[in-house]
Short mmCIF file of C-alpha atoms and ligand atoms in Angstrom, two decimals:
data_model
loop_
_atom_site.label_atom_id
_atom_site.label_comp_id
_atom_site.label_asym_id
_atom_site.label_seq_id
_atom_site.Cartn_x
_atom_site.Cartn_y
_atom_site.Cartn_z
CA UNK A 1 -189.39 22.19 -59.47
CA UNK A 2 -186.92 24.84 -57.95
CA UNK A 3 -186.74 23.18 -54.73
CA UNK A 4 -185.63 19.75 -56.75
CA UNK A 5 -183.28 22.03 -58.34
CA UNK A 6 -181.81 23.17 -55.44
CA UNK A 7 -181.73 20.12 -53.42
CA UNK A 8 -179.78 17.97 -56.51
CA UNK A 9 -177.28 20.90 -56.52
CA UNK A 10 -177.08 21.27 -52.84
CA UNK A 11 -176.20 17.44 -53.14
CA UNK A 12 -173.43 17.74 -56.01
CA UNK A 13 -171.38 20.12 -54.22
CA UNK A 14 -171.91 17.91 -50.63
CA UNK A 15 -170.82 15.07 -53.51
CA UNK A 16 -167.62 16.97 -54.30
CA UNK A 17 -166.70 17.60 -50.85
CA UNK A 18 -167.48 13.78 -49.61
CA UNK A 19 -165.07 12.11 -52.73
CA UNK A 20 -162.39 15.08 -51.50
CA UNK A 21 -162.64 14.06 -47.85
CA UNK A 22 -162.35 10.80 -48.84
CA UNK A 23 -159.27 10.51 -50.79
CA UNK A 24 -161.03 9.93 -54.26
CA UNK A 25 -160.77 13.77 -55.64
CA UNK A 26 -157.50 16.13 -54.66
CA UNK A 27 -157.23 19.70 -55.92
CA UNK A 28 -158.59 18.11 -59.44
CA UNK A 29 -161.08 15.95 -60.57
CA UNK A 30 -164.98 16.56 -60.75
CA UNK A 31 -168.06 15.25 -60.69
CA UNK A 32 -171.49 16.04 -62.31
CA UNK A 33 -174.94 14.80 -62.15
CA UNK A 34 -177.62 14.82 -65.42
CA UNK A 35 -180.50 17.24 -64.95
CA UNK A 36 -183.45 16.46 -62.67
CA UNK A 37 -185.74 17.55 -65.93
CA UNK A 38 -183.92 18.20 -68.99
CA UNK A 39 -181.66 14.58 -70.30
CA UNK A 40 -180.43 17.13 -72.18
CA UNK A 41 -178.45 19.03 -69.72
CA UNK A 42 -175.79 18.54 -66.79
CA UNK A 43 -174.74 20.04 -63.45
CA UNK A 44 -170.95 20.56 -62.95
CA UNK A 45 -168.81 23.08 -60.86
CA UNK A 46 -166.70 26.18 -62.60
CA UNK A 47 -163.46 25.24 -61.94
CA UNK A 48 -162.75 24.80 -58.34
CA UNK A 49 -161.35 22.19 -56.38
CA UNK A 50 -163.42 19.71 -55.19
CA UNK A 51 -163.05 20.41 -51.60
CA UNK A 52 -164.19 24.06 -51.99
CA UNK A 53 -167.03 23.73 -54.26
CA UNK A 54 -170.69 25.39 -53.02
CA UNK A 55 -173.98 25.24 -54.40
CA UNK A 56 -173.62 28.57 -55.90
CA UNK A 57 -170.31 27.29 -58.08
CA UNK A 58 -172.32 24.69 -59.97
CA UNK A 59 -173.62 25.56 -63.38
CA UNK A 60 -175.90 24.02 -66.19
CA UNK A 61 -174.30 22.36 -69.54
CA UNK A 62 -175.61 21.23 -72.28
CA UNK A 63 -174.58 17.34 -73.75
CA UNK A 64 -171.60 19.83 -75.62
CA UNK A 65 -170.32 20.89 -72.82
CA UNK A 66 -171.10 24.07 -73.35
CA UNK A 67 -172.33 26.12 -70.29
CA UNK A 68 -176.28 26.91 -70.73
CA UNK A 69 -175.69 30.98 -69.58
CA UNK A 70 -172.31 32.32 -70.15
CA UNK A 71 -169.70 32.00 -67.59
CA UNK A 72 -168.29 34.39 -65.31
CA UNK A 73 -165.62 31.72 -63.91
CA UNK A 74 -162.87 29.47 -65.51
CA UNK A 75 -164.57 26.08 -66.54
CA UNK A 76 -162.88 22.26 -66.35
CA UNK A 77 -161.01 21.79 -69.47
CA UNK A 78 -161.94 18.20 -68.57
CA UNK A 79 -165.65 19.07 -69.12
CA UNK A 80 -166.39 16.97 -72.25
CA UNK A 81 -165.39 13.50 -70.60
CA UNK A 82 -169.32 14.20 -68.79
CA UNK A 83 -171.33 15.33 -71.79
CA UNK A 84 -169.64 12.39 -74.08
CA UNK A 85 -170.51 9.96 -71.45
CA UNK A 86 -174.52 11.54 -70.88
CA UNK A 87 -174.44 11.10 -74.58
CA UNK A 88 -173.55 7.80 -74.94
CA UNK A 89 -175.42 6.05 -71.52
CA UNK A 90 -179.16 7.25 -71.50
CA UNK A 91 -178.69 5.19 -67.90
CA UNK A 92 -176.37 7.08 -66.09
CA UNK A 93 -177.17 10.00 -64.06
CA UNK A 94 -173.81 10.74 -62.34
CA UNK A 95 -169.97 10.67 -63.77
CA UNK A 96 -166.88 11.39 -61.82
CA UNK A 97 -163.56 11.56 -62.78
CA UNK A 98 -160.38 11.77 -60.72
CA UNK A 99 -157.05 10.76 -60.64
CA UNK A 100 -156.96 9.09 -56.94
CA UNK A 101 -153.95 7.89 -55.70
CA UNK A 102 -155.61 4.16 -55.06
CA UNK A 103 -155.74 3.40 -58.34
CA UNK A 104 -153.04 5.35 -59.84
CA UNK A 105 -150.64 2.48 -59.91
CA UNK A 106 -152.81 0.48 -61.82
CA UNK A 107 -153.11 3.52 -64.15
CA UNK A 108 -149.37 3.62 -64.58
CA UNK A 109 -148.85 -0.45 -64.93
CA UNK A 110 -151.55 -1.22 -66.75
CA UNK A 111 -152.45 -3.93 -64.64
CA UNK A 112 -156.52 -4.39 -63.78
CA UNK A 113 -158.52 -3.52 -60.90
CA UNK A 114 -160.11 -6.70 -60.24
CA UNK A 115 -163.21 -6.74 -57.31
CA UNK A 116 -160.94 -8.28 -54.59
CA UNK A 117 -163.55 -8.22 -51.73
CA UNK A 118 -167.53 -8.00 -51.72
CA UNK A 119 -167.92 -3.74 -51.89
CA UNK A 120 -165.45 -3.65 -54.53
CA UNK A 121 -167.92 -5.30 -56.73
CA UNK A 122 -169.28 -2.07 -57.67
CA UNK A 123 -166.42 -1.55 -59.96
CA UNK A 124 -167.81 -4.54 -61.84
CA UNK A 125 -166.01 -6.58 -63.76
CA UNK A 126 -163.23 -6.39 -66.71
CA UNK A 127 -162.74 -2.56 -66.19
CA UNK A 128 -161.65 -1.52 -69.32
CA UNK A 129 -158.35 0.40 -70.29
CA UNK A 130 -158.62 3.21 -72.22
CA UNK A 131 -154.86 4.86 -73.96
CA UNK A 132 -155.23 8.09 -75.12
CA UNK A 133 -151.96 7.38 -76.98
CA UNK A 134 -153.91 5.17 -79.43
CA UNK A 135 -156.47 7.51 -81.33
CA UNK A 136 -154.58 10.95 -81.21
CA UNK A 137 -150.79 10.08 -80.15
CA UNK A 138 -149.04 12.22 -78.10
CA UNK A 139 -150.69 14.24 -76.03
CA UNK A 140 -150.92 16.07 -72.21
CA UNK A 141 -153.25 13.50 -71.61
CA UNK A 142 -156.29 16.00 -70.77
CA UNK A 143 -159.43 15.01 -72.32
CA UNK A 144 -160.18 17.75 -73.41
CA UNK A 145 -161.58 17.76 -77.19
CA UNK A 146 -164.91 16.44 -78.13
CA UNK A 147 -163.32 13.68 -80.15
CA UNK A 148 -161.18 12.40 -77.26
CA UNK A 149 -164.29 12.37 -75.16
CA UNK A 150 -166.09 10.07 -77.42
CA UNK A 151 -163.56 7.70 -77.62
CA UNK A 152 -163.67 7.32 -73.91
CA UNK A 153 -167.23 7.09 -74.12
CA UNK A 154 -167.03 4.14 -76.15
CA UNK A 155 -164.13 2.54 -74.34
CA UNK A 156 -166.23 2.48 -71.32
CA UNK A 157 -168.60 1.26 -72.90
CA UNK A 158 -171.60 -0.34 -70.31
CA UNK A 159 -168.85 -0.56 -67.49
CA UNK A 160 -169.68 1.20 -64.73
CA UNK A 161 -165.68 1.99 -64.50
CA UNK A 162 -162.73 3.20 -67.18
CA UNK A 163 -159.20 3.84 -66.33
CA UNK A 164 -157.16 6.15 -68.02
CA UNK A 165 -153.48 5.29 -68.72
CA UNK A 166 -150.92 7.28 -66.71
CA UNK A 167 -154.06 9.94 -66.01
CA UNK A 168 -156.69 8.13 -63.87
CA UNK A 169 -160.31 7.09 -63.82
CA UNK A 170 -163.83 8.20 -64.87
CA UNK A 171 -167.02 6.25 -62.73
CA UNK A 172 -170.68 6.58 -63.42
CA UNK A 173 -173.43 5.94 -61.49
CA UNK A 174 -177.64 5.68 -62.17
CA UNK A 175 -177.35 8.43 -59.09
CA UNK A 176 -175.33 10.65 -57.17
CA UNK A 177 -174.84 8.47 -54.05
CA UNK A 178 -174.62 5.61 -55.83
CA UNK A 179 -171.56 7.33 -57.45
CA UNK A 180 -170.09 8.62 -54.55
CA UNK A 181 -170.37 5.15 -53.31
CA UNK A 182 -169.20 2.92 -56.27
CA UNK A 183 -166.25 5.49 -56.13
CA UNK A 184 -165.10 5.14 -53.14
CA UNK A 185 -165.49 1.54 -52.90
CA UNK A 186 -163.46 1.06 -55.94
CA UNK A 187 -160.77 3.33 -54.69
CA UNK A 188 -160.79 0.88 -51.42
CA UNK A 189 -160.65 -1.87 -53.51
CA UNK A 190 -157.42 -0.88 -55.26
CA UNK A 191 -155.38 -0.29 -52.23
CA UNK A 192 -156.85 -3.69 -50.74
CA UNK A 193 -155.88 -5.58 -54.21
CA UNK A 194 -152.19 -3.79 -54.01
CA UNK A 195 -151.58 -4.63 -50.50
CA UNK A 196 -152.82 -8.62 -51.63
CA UNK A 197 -150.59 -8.85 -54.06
CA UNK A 198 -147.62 -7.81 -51.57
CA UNK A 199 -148.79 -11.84 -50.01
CA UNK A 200 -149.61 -13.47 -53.29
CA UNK A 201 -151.64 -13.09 -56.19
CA UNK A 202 -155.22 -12.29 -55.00
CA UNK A 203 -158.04 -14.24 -56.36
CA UNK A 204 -160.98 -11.73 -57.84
CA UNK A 205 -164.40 -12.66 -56.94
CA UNK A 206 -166.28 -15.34 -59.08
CA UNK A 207 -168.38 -13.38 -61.81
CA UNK A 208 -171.40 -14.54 -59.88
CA UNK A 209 -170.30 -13.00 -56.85
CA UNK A 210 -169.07 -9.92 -58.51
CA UNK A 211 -172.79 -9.41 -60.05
CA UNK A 212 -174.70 -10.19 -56.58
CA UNK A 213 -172.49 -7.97 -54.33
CA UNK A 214 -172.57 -5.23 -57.12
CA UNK A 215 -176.52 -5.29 -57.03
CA UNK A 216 -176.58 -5.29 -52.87
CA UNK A 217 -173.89 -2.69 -52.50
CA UNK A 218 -175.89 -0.34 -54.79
CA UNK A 219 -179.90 -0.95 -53.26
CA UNK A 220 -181.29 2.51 -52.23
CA UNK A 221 -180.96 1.89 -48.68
CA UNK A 222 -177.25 0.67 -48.92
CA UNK A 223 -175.78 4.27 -50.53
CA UNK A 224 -177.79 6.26 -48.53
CA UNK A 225 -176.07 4.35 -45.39
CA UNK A 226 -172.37 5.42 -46.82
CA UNK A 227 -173.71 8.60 -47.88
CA UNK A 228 -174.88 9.40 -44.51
CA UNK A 229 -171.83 8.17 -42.91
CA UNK A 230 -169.32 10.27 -44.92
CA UNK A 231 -171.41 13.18 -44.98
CA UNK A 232 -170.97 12.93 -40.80
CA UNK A 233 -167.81 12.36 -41.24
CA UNK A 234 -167.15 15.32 -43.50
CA UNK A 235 -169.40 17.64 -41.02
CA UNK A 236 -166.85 16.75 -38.30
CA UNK A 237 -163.64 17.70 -40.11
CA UNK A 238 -166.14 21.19 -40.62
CA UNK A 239 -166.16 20.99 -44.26
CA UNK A 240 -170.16 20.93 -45.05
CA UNK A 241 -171.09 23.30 -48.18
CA UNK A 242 -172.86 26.01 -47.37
CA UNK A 243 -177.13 26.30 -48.49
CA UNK A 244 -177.11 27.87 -51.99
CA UNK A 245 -178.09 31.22 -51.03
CA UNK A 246 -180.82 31.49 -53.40
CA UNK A 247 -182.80 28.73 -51.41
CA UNK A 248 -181.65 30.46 -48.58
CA UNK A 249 -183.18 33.55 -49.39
CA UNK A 250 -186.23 31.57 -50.31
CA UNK A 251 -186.77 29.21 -47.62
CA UNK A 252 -185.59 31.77 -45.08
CA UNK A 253 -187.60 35.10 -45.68
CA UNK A 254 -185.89 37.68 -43.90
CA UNK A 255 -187.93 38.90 -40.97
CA UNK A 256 -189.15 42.54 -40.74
CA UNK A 257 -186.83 43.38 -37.84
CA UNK A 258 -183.96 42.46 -39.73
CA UNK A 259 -184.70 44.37 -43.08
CA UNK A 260 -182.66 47.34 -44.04
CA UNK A 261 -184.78 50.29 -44.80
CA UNK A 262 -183.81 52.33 -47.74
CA UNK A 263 -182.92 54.94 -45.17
CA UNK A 264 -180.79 52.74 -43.24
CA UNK A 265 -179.24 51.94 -46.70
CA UNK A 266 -178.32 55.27 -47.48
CA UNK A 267 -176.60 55.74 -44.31
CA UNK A 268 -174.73 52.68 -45.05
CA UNK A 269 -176.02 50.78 -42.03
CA UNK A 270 -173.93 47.39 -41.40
CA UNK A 271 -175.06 44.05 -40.28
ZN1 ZN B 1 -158.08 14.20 -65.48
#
């Protein structure tokens, strides 16, 4: 069980770094992933921006958002928008939320994101708008108390997509890659729909169409294509994670010629 541990979270923070190399998450945003084990828990980074975030940054949460052990580090204040959703969708396994600049203006117009071409389909259909202003007024527009969590929750509903007026969007997935994927595709989509609409008004795909492209661009062997890709791409700009070092220190034993003696300790040998 440790190494599934340590492979899902070696995997989240790879997940944060992909959607920041991307264009999806800036210096804000996060994404989490329900435990391998335990429905009753999730994985999420202290706060750090995405682009930064390592294996040893991630930390357990229960459905309250409340961290499991108590933190050393500053935590999202955004945290609750994950355990409402986990609450509320026994089916998803994966949340992001981020405030990309593809999809932005529809934030700020109100206007939909409609699937304008086949891969956009994974933001399905009728992506619902959710106004903080409605429930609880004025506000800074953080999500940040239980209640306002729930009420995205439920605005989302069993969309795989919400955006949040003048704030952004929050995207689940039934796994991490899948996530990363629908995210980034949606993102795409926006900027493709915008640039449409500079030559007309673009037609969205049939509802047929949207629910047979949204099945193929999520099959197993489809997001693990993408994933691959922007994981190479992301290890030639030279931002891969590094291991978590527990693993490390497990998978890796150190060998005898490199271990410090106690001696060598006290005389403050360096390696
Ligand atoms: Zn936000």
């Amino acid at each position: 069980m440790p190494d599934k541990m340590t492979d899902l979270i070696e995997e989240l923070a790879l997940a944060n770094r992909i959607l920041a190399h991307e264009g999806v998450l800036d210096g804000f945003g996060h994404v989490s992933v329900r435990h391998p084990t335990d429905p009753g828990r999730y994985l999420l980074s202290r706060s750090r921006s995405p682009l930064l975030i390592e294996p040893d940054d991630i930390l357990e949460y229960t459905l309250d958002s409340e961290p499991v052990r108590p933190p050393k580090a500053l935590l999202y204040a955004e945290r609750v928008i994950h355990g409402c959703i986990y609450q509320a969708r026994s089916d998803v396994r994966a949340v992001c939320h981020h405030h990309a600049p593809a999809v932005m203006p529809f934030c700020i117009a109100g206007k939909p994101i409609v699937p304008v071409f086949h891969l956009g389909a994974a933001g399905g259909l009728d992506m619902p708008f959710w106004d903080q202003q409605d429930e609880f007024g004025d506000t800074n527009l953080l999500v940040v108390k239980q209640e306002e969590g729930h009420s995205l929750a439920r605005a989302l509903g069993q969309h795989p997509a919400v955006l949040l007026n003048r704030h952004g969007a929050t995207v689940v997935g039934g796994s991490l890659k899948e996530l990363v994927s629908r995210s980034i595709f949606m993102c795409q989509n926006a900027d493709y729909q915008l640039r449409a609409m500079a030559l007309g008004t673009p037609d969205p795909l049939r509802p047929g169409e949207v629910e047979l492209a949204g099945v193929l661009g999520m099959l197993p062997n489809v997001v693990s294509r993408t994933w691959e890709y922007w994981s190479m791409r992301l290890e030639a700009a030279g931002g891969m994670p590094p291991r978590r070092s527990s693993a490390k220190a497990a998978r890796r034993p150190v060998p005898k010629s490199a271990r410090v003696t106690p001696r060598e300790r006290r005389k403050g040998r360096r390696r």
